[in-house]
mmCIF file of C-alpha atoms in Angstrom:
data_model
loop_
_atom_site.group_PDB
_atom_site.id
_atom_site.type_symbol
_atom_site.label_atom_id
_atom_site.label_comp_id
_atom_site.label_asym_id
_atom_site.label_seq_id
_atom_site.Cartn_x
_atom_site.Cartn_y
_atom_site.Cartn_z
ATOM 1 C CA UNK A 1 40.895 405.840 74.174
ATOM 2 C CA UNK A 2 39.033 402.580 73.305
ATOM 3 C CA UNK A 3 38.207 401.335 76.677
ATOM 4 C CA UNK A 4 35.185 400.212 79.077
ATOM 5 C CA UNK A 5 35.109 399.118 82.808
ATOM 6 C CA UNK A 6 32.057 396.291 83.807
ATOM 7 C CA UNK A 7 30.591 394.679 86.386
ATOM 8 C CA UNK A 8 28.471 391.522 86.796
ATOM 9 C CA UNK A 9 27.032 390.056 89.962
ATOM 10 C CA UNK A 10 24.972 387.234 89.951
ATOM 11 C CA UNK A 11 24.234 384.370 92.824
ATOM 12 C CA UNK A 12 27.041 382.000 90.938
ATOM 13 C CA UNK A 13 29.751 385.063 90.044
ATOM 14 C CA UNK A 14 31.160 388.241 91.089
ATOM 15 C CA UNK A 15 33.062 389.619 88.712
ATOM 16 C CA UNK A 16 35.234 393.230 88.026
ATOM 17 C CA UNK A 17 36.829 393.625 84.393
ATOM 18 C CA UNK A 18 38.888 396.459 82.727
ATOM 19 C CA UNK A 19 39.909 396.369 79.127
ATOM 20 C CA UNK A 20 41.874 398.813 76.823
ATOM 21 C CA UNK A 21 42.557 398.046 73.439
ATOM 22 C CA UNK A 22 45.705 399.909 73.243
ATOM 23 C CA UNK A 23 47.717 397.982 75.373
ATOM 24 C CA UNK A 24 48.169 398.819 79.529
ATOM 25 C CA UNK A 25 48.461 396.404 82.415
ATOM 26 C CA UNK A 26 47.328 392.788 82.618
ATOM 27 C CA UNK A 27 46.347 391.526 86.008
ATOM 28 C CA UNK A 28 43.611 388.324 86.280
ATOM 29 C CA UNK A 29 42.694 386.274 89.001
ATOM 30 C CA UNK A 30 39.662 383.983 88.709
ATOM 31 C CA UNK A 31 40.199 381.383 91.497
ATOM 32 C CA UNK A 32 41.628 378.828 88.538
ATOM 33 C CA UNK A 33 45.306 379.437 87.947
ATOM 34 C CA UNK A 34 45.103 377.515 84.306
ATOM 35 C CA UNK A 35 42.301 380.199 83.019
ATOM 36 C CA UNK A 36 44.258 383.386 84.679
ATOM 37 C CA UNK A 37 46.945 382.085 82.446
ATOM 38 C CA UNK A 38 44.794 381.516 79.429
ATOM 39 C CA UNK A 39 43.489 385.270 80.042
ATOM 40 C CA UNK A 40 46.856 386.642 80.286
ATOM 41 C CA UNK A 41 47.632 384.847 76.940
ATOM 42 C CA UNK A 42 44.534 385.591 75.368
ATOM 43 C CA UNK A 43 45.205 389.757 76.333
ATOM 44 C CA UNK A 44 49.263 389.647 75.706
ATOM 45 C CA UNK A 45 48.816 388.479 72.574
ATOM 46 C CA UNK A 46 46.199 390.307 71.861
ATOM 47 C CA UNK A 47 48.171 393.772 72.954
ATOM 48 C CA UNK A 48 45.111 394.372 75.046
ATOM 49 C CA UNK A 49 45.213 395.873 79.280
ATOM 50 C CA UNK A 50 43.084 393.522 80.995
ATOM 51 C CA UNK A 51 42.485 393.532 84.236
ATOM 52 C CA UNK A 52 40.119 390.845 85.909
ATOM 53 C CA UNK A 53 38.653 390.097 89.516
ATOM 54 C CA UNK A 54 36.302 387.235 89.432
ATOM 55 C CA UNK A 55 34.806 385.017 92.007
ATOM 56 C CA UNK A 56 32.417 382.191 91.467
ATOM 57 C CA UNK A 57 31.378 379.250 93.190
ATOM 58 C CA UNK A 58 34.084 377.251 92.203
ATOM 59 C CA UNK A 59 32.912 374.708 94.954
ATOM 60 C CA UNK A 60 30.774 373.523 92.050
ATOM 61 C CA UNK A 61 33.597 373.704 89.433
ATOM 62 C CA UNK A 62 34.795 376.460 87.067
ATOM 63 C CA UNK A 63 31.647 376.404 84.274
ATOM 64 C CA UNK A 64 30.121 379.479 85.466
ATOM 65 C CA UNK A 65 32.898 381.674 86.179
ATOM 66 C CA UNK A 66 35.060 381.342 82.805
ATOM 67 C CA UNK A 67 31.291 381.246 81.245
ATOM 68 C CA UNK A 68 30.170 384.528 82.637
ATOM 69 C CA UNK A 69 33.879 385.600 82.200
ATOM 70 C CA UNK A 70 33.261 385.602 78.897
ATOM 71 C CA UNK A 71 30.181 386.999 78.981
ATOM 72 C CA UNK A 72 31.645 390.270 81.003
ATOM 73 C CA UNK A 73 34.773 390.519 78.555
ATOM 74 C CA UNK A 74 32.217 390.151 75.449
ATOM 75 C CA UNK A 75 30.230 392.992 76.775
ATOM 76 C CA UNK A 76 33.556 395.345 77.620
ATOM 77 C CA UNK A 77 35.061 394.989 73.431
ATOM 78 C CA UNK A 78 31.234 395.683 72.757
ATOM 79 C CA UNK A 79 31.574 399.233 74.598
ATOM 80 C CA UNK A 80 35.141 399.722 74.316
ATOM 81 C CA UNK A 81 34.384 399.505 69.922
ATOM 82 C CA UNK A 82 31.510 401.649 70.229
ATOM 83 C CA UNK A 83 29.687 401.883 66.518
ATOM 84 C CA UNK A 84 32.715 399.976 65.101
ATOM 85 C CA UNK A 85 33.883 402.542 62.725
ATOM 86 C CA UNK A 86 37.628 403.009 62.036
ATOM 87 C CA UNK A 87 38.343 399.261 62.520
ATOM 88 C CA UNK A 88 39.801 396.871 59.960
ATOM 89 C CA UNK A 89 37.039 394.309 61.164
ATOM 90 C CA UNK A 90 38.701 391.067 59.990
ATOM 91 C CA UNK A 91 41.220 389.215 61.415
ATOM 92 C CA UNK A 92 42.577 385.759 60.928
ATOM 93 C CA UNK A 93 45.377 384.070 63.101
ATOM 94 C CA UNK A 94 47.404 380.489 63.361
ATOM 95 C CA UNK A 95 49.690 379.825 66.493
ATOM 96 C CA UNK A 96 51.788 376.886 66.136
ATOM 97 C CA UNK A 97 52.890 375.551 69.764
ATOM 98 C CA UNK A 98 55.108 372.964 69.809
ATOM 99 C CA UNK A 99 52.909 369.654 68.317
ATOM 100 C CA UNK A 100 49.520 371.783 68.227
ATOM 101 C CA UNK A 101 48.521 374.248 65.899
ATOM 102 C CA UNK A 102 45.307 376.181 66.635
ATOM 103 C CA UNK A 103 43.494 378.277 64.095
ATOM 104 C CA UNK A 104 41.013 382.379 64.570
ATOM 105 C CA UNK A 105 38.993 384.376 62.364
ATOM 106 C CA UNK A 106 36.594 387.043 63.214
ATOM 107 C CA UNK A 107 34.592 389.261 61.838
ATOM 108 C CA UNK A 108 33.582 392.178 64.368
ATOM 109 C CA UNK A 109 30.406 392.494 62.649
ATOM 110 C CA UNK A 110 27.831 392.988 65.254
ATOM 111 C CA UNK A 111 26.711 389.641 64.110
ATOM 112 C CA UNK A 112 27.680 387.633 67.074
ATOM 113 C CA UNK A 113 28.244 383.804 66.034
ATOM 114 C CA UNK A 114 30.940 381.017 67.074
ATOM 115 C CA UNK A 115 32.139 378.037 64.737
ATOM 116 C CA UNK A 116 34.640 376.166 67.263
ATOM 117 C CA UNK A 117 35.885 372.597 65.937
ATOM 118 C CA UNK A 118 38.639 370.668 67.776
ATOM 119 C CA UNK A 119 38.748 367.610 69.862
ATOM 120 C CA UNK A 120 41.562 367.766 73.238
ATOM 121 C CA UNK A 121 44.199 365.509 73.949
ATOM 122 C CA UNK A 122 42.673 365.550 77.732
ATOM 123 C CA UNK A 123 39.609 366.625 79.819
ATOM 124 C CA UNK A 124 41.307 369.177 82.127
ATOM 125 C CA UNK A 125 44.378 370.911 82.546
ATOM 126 C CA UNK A 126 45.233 372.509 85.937
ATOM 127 C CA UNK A 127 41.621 372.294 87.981
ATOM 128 C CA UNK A 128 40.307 373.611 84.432
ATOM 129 C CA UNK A 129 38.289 371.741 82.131
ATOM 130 C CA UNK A 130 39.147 372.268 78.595
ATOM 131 C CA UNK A 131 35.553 372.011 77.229
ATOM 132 C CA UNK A 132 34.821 375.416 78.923
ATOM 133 C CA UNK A 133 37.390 376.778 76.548
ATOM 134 C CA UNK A 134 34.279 376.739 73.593
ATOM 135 C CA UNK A 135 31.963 377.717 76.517
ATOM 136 C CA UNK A 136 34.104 380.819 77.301
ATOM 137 C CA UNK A 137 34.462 381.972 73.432
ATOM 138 C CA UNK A 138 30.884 381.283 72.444
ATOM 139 C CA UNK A 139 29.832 383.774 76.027
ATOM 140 C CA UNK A 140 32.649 386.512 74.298
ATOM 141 C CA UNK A 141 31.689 386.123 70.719
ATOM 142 C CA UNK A 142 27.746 386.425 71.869
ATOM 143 C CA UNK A 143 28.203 389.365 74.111
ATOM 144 C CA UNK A 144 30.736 391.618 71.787
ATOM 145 C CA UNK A 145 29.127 390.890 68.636
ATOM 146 C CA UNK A 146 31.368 388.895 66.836
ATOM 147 C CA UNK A 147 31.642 386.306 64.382
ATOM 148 C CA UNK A 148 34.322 384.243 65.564
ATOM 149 C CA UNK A 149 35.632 380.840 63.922
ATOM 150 C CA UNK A 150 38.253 378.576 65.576
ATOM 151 C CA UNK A 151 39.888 375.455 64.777
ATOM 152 C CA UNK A 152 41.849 373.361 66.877
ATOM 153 C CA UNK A 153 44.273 371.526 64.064
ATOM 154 C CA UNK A 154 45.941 368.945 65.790
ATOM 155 C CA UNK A 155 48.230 368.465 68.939
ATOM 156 C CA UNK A 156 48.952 366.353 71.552
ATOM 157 C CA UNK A 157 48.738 368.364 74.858
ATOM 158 C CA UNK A 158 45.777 369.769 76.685
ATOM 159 C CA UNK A 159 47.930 372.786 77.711
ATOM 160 C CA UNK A 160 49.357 373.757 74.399
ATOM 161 C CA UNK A 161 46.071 372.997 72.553
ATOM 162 C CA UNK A 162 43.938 375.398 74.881
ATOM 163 C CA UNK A 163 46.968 377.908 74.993
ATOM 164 C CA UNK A 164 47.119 378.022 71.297
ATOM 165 C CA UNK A 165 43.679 378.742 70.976
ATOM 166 C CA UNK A 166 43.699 381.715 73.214
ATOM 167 C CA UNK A 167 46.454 383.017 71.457
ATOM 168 C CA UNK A 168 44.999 382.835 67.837
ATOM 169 C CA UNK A 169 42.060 384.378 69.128
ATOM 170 C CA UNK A 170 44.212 387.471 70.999
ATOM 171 C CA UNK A 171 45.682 388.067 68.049
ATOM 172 C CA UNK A 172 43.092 387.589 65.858
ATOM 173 C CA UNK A 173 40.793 390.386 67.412
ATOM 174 C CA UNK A 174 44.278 392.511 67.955
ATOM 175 C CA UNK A 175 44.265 392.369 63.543
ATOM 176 C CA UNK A 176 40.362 393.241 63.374
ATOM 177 C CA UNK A 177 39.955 395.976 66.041
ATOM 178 C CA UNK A 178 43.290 397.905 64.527
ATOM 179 C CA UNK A 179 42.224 400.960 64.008
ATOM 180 C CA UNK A 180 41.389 401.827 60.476
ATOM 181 C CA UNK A 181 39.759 404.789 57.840
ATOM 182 C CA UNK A 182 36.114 404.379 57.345
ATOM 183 C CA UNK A 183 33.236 401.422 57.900
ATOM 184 C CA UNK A 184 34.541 398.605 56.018
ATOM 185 C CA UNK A 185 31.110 397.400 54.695
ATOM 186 C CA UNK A 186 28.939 397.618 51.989
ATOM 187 C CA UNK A 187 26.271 399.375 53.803
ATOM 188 C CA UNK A 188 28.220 401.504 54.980
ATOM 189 C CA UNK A 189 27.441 401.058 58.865
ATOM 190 C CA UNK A 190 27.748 397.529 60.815
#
């Protein structure tokens, strides 16, 4: 079963994560409701089990816990993949949500790299500032090894601009770690 189980603990975070790529319970709590229900988009969509416990010191604000969030989560679809073999490696995503459309493509490559383009409606949503959104997917892209490009169309809400994002990305990497025949690459190995 494609899974892994880490830990980080640094003087800004403390944070517990659990993730299964074939599906299983999803449970988060971060200390900021509007990125536990990012997360739970993000691994429903996704038909990942996720299961995160993070604490940070969100007396400064959320930067460093959805940052080193990401960082954890990059790090657990790095183990949980392995040598990447028997994947389909690519996949691409659009989630329309109401006036906002939001656009993911990845390549689990083990070239880790993030192209994110879109402007929000609003600064924060929720105690959550959406610019963290890029911060958070630039720490998972870096840490799993993934090239992972995401477009932010258009909209007109904070909410359903971040939300859609999450989403395209969930079931983007649900499309490129589907289990597969072979190494799909030239080389022959990633």
């Amino acid at each position: 079963m494609r899974t892994s189980t880490q830990t980080r603990k640094t003087k800004e975070t403390d944070i517990s994560l659990s993730l299964s790529l074939e599906g299983g319970p999803v449970e988060i709590s971060t200390g900021i409701g509007f990125f536990d229900h990012m997360l739970t988009a993000f691994a429903v969509h996704g038909g990942f089990g996720l299961q995160v416990k993070a604490e940070g010191d969100l007396i400064v604000d959320g930067h460093h816990t959805v940052e080193d969030t990401g960082i954890v989560l990059g790090k657990a679809f790095s183990q949980a993949l392995g040598d990447k073999s028997g994947i389909a490696r690519f996949g691409s995503f659009y989630v329309p949500m109401d006036e906002t459309l939001a656009f993911a493509s990845v390549d689990v490559s083990g070239r880790p790299f993030l192209v994110f383009k879109g402007e929000f409606s609003q600064a924060a949503c929720g105690g959550y500032d959406l610019c963290l959104t890029e911060e958070f997917f630039r720490a998972l892209a870096m840490n799993a090894g993934i090239t992972l490009h995401m477009k932010l169309e258009y909209g007109g809400n904070g909410h359903h601009e971040a939300e859609a994002l999450y989403k395209a990305a969930g079931h983007a990497l649900r499309l490129a770690v589907a289990e597969k025949e072979g190494i799909l690459s030239t080389k022959g190995v990633f």
